[in-house]
Short mmCIF file of C-alpha atoms in Angstrom, two decimals:
data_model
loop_
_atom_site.label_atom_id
_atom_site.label_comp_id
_atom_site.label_asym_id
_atom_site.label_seq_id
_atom_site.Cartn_x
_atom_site.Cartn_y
_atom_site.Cartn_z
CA UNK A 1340 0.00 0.00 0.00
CA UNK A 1341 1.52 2.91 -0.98
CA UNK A 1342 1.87 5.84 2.00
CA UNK A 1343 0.24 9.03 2.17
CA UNK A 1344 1.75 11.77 0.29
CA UNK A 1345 1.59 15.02 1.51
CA UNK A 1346 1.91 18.57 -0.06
CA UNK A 1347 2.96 21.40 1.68
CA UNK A 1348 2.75 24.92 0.91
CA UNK A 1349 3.52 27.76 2.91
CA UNK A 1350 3.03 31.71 2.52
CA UNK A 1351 6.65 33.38 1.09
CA UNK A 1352 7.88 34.74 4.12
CA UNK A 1353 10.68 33.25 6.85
CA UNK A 1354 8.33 33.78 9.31
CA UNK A 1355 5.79 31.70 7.85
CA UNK A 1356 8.07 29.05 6.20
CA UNK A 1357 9.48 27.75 9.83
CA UNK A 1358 6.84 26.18 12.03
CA UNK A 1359 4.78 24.69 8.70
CA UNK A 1360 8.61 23.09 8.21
CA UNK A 1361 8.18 21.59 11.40
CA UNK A 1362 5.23 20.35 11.00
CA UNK A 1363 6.50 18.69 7.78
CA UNK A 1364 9.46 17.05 9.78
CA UNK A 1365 6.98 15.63 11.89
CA UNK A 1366 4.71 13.87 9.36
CA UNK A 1367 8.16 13.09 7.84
CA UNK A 1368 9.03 11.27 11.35
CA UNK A 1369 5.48 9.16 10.81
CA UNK A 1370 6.71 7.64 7.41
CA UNK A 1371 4.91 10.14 5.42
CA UNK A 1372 6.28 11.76 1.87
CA UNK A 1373 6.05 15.15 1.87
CA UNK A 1374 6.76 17.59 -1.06
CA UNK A 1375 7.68 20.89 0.24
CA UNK A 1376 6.42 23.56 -1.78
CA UNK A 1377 8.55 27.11 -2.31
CA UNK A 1378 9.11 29.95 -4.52
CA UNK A 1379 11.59 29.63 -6.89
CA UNK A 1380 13.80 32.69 -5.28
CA UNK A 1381 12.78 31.23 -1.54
CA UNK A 1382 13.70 27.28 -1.84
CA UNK A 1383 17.02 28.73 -3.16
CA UNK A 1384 17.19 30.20 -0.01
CA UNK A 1385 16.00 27.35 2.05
CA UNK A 1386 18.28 24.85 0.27
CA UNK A 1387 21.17 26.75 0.86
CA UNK A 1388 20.89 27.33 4.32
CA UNK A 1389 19.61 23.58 5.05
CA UNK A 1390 21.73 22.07 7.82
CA UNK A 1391 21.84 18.27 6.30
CA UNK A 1392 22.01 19.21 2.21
CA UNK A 1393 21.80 15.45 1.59
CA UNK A 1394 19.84 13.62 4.45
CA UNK A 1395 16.30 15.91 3.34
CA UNK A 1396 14.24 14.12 5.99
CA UNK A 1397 15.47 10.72 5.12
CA UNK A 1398 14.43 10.86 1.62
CA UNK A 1399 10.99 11.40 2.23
CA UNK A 1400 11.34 15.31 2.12
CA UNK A 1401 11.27 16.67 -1.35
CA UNK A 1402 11.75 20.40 -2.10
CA UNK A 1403 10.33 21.89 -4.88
CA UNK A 1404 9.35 25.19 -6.40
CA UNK A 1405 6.68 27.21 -8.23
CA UNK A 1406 7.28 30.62 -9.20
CA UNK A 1407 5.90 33.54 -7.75
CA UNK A 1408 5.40 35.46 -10.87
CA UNK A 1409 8.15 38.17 -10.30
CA UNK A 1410 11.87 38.42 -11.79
CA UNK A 1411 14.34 37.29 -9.71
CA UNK A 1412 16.06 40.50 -9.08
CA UNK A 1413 12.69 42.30 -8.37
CA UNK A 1414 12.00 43.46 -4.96
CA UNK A 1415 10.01 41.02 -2.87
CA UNK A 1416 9.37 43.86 0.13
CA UNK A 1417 7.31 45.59 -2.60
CA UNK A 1418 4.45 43.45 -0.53
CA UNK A 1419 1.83 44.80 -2.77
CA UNK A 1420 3.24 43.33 -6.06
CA UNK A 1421 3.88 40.57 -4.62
CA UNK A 1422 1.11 39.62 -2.93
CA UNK A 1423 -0.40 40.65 -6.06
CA UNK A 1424 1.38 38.33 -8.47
CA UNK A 1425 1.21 35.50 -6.06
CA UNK A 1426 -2.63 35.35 -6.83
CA UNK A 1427 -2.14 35.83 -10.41
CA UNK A 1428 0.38 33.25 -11.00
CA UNK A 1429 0.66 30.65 -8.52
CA UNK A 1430 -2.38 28.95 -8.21
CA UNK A 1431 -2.44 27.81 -12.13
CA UNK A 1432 1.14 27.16 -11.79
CA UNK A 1433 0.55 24.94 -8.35
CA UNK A 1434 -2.06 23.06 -10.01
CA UNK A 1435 0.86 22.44 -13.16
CA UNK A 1436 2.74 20.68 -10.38
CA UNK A 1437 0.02 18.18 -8.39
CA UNK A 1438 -0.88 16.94 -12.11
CA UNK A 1439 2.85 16.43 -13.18
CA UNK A 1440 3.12 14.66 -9.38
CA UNK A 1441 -0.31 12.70 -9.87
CA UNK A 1442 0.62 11.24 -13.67
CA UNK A 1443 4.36 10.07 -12.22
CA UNK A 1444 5.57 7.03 -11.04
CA UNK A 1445 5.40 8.34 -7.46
CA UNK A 1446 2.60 8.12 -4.80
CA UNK A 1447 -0.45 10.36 -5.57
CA UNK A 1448 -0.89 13.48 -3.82
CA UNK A 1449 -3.29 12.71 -0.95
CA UNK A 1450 -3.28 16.15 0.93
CA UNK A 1451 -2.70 19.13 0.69
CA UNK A 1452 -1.90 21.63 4.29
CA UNK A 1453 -1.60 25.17 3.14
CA UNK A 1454 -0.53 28.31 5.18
CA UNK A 1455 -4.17 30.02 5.17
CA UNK A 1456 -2.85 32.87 3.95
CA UNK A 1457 -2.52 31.22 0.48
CA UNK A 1458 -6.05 30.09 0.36
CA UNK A 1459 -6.31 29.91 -3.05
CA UNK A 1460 -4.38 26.95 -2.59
CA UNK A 1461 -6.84 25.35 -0.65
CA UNK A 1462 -9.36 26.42 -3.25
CA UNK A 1463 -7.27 24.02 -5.77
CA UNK A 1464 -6.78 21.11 -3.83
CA UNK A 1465 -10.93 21.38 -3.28
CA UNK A 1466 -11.39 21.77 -7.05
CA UNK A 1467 -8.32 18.57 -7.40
CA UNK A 1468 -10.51 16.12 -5.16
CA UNK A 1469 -7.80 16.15 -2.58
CA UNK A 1470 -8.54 16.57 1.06
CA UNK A 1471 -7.09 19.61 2.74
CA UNK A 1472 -6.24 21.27 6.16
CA UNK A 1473 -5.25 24.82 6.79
CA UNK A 1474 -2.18 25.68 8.65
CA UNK A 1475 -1.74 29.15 10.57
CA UNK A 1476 1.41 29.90 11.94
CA UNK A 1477 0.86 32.77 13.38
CA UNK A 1478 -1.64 33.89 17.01
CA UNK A 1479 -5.03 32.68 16.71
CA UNK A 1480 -5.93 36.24 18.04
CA UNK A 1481 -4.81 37.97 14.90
CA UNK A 1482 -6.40 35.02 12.85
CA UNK A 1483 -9.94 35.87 14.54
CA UNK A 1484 -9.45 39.52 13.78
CA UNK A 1485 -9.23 38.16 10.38
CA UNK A 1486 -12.22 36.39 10.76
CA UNK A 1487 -14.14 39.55 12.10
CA UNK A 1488 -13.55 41.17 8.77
CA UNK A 1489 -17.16 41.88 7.89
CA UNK A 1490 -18.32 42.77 11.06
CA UNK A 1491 -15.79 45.39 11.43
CA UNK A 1492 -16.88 46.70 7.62
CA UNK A 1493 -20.91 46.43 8.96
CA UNK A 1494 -20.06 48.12 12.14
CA UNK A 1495 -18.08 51.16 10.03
CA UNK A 1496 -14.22 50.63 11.54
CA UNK A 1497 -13.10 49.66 7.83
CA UNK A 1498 -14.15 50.14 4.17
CA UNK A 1499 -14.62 47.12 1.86
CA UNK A 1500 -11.18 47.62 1.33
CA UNK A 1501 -10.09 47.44 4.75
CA UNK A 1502 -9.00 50.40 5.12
CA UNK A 1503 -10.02 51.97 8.49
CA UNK A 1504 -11.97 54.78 8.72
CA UNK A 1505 -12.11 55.63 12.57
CA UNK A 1506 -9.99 55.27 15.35
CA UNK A 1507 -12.28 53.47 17.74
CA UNK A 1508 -11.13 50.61 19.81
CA UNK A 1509 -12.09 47.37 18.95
CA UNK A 1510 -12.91 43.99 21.31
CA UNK A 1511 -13.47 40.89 19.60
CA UNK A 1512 -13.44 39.57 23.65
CA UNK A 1513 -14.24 41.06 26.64
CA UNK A 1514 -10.76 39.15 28.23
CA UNK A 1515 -8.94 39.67 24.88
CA UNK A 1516 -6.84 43.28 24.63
CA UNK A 1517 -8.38 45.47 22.82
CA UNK A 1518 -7.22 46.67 19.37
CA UNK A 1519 -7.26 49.55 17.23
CA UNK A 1520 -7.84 49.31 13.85
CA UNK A 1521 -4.27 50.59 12.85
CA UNK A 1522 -2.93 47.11 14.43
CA UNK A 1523 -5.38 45.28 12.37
CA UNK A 1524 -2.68 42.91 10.13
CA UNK A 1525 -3.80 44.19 6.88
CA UNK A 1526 -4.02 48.14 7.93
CA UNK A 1527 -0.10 48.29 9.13
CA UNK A 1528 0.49 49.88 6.22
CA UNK A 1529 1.33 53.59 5.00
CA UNK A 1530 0.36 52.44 1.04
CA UNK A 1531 -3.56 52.44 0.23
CA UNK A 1532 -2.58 50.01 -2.84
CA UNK A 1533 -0.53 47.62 -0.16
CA UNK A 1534 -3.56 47.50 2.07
CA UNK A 1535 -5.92 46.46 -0.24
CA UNK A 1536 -3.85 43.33 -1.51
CA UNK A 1537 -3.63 42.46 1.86
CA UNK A 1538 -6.67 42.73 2.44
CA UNK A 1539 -7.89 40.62 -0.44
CA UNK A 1540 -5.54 37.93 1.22
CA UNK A 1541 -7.39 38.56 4.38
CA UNK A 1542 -10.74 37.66 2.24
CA UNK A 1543 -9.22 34.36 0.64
CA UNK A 1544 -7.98 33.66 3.54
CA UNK A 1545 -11.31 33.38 5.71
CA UNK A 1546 -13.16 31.86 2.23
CA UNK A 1547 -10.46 29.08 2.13
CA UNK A 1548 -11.07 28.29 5.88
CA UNK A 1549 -14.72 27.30 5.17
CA UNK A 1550 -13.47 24.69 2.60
CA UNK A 1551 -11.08 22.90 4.36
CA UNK A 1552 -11.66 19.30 7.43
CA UNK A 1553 -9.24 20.33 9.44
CA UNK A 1554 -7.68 23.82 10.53
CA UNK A 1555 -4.63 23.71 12.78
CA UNK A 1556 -2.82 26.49 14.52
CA UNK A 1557 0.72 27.01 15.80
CA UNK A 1558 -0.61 27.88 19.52
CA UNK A 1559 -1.29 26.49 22.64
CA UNK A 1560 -5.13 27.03 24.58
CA UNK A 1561 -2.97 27.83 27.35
CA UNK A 1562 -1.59 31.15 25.60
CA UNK A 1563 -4.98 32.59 24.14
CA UNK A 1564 -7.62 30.45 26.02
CA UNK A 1565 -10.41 33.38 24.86
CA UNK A 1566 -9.40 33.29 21.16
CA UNK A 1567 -9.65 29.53 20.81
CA UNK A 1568 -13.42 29.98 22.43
CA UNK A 1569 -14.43 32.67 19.90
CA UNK A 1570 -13.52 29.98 17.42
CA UNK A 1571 -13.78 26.28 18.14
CA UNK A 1572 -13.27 24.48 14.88
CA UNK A 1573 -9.65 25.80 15.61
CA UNK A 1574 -7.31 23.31 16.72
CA UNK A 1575 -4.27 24.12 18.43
CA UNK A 1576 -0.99 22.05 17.73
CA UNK A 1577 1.72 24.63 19.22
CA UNK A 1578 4.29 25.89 19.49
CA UNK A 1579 6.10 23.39 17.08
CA UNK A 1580 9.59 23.64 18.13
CA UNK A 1581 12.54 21.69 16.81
CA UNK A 1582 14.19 21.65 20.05
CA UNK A 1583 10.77 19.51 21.50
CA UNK A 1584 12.52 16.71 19.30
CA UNK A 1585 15.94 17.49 20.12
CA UNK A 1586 16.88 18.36 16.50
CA UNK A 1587 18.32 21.97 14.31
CA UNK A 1588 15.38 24.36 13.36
CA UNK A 1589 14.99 24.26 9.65
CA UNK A 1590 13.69 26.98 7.02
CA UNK A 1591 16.12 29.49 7.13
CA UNK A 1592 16.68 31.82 5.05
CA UNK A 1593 19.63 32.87 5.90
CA UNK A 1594 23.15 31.13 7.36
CA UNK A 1595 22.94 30.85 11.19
CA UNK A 1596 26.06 31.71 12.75
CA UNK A 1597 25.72 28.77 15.59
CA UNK A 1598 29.50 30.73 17.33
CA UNK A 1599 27.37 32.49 19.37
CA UNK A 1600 26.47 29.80 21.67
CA UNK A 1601 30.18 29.30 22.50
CA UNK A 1602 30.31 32.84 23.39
CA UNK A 1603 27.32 32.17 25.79
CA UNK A 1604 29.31 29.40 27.62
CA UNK A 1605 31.78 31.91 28.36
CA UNK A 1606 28.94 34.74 30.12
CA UNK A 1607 27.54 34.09 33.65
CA UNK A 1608 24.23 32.62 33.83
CA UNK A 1609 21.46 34.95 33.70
CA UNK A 1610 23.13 37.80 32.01
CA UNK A 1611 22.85 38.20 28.42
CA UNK A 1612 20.58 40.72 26.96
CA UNK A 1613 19.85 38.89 23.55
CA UNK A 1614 18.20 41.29 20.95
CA UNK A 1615 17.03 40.44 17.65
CA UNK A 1616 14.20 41.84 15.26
CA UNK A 1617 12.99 38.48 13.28
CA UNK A 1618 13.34 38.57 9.39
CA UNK A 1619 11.50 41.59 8.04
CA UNK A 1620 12.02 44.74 10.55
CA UNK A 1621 13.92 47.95 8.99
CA UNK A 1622 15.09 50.70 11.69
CA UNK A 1623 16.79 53.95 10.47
CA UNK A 1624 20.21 54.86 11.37
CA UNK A 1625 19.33 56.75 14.01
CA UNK A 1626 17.46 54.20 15.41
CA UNK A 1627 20.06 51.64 14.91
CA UNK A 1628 22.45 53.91 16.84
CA UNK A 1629 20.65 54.65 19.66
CA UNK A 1630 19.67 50.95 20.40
CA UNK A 1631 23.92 50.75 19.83
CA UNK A 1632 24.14 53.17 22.63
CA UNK A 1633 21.41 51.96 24.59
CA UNK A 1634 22.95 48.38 24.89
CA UNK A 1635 26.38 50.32 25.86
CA UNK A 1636 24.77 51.98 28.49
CA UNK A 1637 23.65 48.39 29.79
CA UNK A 1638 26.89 47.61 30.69
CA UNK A 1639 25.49 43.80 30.15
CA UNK A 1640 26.98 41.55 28.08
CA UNK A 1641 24.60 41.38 24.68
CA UNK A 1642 23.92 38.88 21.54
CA UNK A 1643 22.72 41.53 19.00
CA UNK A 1644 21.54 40.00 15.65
CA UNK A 1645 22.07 42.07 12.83
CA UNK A 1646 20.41 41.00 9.97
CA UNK A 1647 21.19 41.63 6.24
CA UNK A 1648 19.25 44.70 5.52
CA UNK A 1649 17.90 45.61 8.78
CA UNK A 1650 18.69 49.28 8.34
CA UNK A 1651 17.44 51.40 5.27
CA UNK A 1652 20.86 52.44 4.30
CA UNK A 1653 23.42 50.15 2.30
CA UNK A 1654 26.25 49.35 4.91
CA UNK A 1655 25.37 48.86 8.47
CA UNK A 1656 27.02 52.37 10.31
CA UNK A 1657 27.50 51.70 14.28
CA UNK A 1658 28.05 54.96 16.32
CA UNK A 1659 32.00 56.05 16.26
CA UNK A 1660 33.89 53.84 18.70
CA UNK A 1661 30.83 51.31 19.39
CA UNK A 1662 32.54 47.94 18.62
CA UNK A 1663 35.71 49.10 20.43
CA UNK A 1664 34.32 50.12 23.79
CA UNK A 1665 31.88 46.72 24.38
CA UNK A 1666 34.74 44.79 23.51
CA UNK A 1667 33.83 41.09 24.01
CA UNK A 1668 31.50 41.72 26.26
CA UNK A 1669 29.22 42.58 22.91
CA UNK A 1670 28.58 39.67 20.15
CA UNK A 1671 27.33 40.55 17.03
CA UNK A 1672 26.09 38.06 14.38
CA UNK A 1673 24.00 37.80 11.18
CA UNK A 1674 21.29 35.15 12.07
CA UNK A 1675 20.92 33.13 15.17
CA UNK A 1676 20.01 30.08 16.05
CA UNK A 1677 17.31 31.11 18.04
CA UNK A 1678 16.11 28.39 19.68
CA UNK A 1679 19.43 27.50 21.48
CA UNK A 1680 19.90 30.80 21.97
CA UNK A 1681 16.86 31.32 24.30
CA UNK A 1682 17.35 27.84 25.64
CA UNK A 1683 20.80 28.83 27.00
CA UNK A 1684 21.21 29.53 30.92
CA UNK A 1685 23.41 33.10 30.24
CA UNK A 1686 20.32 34.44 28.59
CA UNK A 1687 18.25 36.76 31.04
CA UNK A 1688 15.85 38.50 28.46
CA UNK A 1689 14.69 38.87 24.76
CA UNK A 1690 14.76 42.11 23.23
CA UNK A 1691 11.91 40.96 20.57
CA UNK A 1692 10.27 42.02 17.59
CA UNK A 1693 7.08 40.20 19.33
CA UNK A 1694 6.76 38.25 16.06
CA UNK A 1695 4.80 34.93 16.93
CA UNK A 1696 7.87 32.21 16.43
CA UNK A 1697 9.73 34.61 18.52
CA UNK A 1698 7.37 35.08 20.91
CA UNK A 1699 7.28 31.40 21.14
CA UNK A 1700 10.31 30.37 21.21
CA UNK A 1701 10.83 33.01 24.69
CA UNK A 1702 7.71 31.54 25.79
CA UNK A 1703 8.70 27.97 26.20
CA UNK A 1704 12.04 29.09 27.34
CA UNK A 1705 10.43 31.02 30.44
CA UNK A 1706 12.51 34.71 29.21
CA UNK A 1707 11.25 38.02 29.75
CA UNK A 1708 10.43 40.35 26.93
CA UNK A 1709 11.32 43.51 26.07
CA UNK A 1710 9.16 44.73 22.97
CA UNK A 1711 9.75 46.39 19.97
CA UNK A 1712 7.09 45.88 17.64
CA UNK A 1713 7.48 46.46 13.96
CA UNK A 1714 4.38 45.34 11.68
CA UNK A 1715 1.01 43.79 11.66
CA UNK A 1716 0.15 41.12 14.18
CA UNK A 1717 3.53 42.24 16.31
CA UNK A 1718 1.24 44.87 18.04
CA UNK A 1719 -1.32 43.06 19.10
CA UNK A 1720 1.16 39.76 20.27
CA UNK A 1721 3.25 42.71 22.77
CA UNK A 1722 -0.16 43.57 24.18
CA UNK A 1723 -0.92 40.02 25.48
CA UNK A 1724 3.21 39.87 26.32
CA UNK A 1725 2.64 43.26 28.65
CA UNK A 1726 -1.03 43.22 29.38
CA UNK A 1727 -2.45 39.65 29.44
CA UNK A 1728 0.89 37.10 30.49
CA UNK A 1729 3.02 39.92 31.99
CA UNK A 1730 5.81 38.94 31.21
CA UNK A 1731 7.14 41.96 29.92
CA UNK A 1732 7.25 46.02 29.11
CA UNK A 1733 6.73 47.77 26.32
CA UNK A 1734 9.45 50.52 25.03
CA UNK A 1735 8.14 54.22 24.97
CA UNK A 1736 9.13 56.26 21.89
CA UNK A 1737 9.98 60.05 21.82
CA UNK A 1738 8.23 62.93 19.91
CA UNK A 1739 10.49 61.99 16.95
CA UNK A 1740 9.46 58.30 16.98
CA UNK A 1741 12.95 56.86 18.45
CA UNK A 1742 13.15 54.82 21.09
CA UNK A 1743 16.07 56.10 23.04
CA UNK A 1744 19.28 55.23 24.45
CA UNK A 1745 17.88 56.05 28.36
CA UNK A 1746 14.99 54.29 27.38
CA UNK A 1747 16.38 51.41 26.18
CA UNK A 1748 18.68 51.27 29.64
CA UNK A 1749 15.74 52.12 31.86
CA UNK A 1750 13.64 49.29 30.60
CA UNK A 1751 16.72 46.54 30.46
CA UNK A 1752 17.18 47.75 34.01
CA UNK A 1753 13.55 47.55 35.13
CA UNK A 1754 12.39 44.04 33.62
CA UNK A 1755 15.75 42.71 34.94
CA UNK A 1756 15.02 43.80 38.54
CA UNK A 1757 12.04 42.79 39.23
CA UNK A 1758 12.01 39.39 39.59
CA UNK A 1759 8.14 39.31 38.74
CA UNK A 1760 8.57 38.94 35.24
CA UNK A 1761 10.75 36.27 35.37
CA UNK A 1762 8.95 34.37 37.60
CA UNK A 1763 5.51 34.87 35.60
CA UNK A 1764 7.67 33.71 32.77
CA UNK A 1765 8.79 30.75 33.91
CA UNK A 1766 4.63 29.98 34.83
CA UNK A 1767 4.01 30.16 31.80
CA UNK A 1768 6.72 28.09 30.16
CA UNK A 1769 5.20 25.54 32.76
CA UNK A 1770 2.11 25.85 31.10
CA UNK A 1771 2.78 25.99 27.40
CA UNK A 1772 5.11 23.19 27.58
CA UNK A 1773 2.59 20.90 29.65
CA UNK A 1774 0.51 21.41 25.92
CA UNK A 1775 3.37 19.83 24.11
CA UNK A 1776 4.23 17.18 26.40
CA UNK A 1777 2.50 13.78 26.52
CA UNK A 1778 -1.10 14.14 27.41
CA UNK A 1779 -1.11 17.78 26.68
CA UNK A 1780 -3.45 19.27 24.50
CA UNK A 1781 -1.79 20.32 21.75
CA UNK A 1782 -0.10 17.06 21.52
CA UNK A 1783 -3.15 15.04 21.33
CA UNK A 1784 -4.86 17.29 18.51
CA UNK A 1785 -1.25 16.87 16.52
CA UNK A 1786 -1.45 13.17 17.06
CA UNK A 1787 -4.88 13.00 16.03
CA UNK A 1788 -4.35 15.23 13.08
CA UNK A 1789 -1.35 13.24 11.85
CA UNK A 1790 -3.64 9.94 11.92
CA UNK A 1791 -6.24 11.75 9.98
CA UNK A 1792 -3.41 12.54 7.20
CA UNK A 1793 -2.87 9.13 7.32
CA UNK A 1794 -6.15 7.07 6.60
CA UNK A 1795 -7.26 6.43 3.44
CA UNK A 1796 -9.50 8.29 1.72
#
């Protein structure tokens, strides 16, 4: 009997290709083939990067790509072209591929899990006959502001295009913080045009979910009980960590620089400010300088990742003497490898983007945050970091919109002192872990998921 044969498609974005690569490694670890599905310019990436070039899962992990309709040397932060040409191109050309898969000598296609933000996907495996789950990587609380879409339009927040048109708060749950409409996901946005794409995602997006047996979610009941309850046919299957099966995070899209963690065996346990902004953020120079200064003022030792093109100008400038006066007591890197970087004992907090894997990832590892927020859902996953787990503060920006040196030293010094929000941390590693474990939660809906992948139809 041949086994089931899985394909896997994520949304074209580091952030989103991660956790539905983990959940690939683990039908991979049941027997299961899975083809991996990326853009052409983002499998280079992911192939490059990949930690074991020839093992691939065993054999039963096959990468492939589809383009995404642009030129390789176009610019793929130009979201609204993108997102555009995703929905003009890939869906005929994903289609191209399950029939050139299906008419092979290999196993038939039985499944298809797609990142709900590429619906349309969905959409074809429904038209294909093949079942179908929908994955979402990132806080069910964002996903149900998704999902409030229409009411928000009916109640006059947004336009049919999304885009807001008053500043009034919104609660999609009386124990859920509440959210203004500029920290919707699709409304982060200074472009009208960009807005609008999204927003036409957001609209596939909630379509697809109504088409789909199964829709699983990289979170844990225990981190946003009240979101789960607003929508029950979600199932939560999170966080989906490499390090739960003792093996290297894979996805990345850049080189990790894994030195790091020997320079953590050399700093005193509970010291280490580790700071790092995820895969999309841009900060200006001045910016980027004062947080420079700001970690001098520490006078902490710091992991700083500094990622290709995390400032808006060419070269990365640090203030005039920087690197000299932290000495060693600064390390400086690339790309991380995050995980064992927040596992580590030397760590004491997580200067954070508030992305979701990120937020995660210091989650399970019991570390304070300190937040600095970027884009979409990083808003609204700070407010349940500072308002609903406290296990963190927020930064306070000037008149000029730069968080400053003082600032950055005040906050360090505060979140570091009081020994409340490590210990509320640490309560709730307790209880996001207890998901993953054995008898958890989250680890009975991914076993019961992964035996619905594999019946037969």
């Amino acid at each position: 009997m041949s086994k089931p044969h899985v394909l896997v498609i994520p949304y074209p974005a580091q952030g989103h290709v991660m956790p539905i690569m983990e959940l690939s490694q683990r039908l991979v670890a049941k027997g299961m083939k899975v083809t991996f599905v990326n853009t052409e310019v983002n499998h280079k990436l992911v192939t490059t990067n990949w930690l074991d070039q020839n093992g691939l899962a065993g054999g039963l992990m096959e990468m492939v790509s589809i383009p995404d309709g642009l030129e390789p040397w176009e610019d793929r932060t130009d979201l609204c072209r993108l997102t555009n040409s995703i929905f003009q191109i890939m869906p005929g050309k994903l289609e191209e591929l399950i029939e050139k898969i299906n008419k092979g000598d290999r196993c038939k296609i039985t499944c298809v899990i797609a990142d709900d933000s590429m619906g349309w996907a969905i959409k074809v495996a429904k038209k294909m006959g093949i079942r179908r789950a929908a994955f979402w990587p990132a806080s069910v609380s964002t996903l149900a502001s998704m999902f409030s879409f229409q009411k928000l339009i009916d109640d006059g927040i947004i336009d049919n295009n999304g885009i807001p048109l008053q500043d009034q708060v919104i609660r999609l749950s009386e124990t859920m913080p509440p959210l203004k409409p500029a920290n919707l996901p699709w409304t982060c946005f200074e472009d009208p045009a960009t807005i609008i794409a999204f927003f036409h995602l957001v609209r596939e997006a909630v379509e697809a979910a109504g088409l789909t047996e199964w829709f699983i979610c990289n979170s844990a009941t225990e981190l946003e009980p009240a979101a789960f309850g607003l929508h029950p046919q979600l199932v939560p299957i999170g966080p989906l960590l490499a390090s739960d099966r003792l093996a290297n995070q894979t996805g990345h899209f850049w080189h990790e620089d894994s030195t790091c963690l020997s320079w953590l065996d050399q700093q005193p346990v509970g010291s280490v400010i580790y700071i790092a902004f995820g895969s999309f953020t841009i900060i200006n120079q001045t910016q980027f300088e004062e947080l420079a200064l700001g970690l001098e003022l520490c006078n902490r030792p710091f992991l700083w990742v500094v990622r290709p093109g995390m400032t808006k100008e060419p070269k990365v400038t640090y203030p005039d003497g920087f690197i000299e006066r932290v000495g060693s007591r600064g390390r400086i890197v690339s790309w991380a490898p995050q995980q064992k970087v927040l596992a580590h004992p030397s760590v004491a907090c997580f200067v954070s983007h508030c992305g979701w894997n990120s937020t995660l990832e210091g989650v399970t590892n019991g570390r304070p945050f300190l937040c600095w927020p970027y884009f979409a859902d990083q808003f609204y996953n700070e407010d349940y970091v500072c308002d609903i787990w406290k296990t963190g503060l927020r930064f306070e920006k000037d008149e000029a919109g730069i968080i400053r040196r003082g600032e950055i030293k005040s906050k360090v010094e505060e979140v570091l002192s009081n020994k409340n929000y490590a210990m509320r941390a640490l309560e709730m590693k307790e209880k996001v872990t207890g998901s993953i474990r054995e008898g958890g939660r989250s680890h009975e809906n991914l076993d019961k998921f992964i035996e619905w992948v594999q019946e037969k139809e």
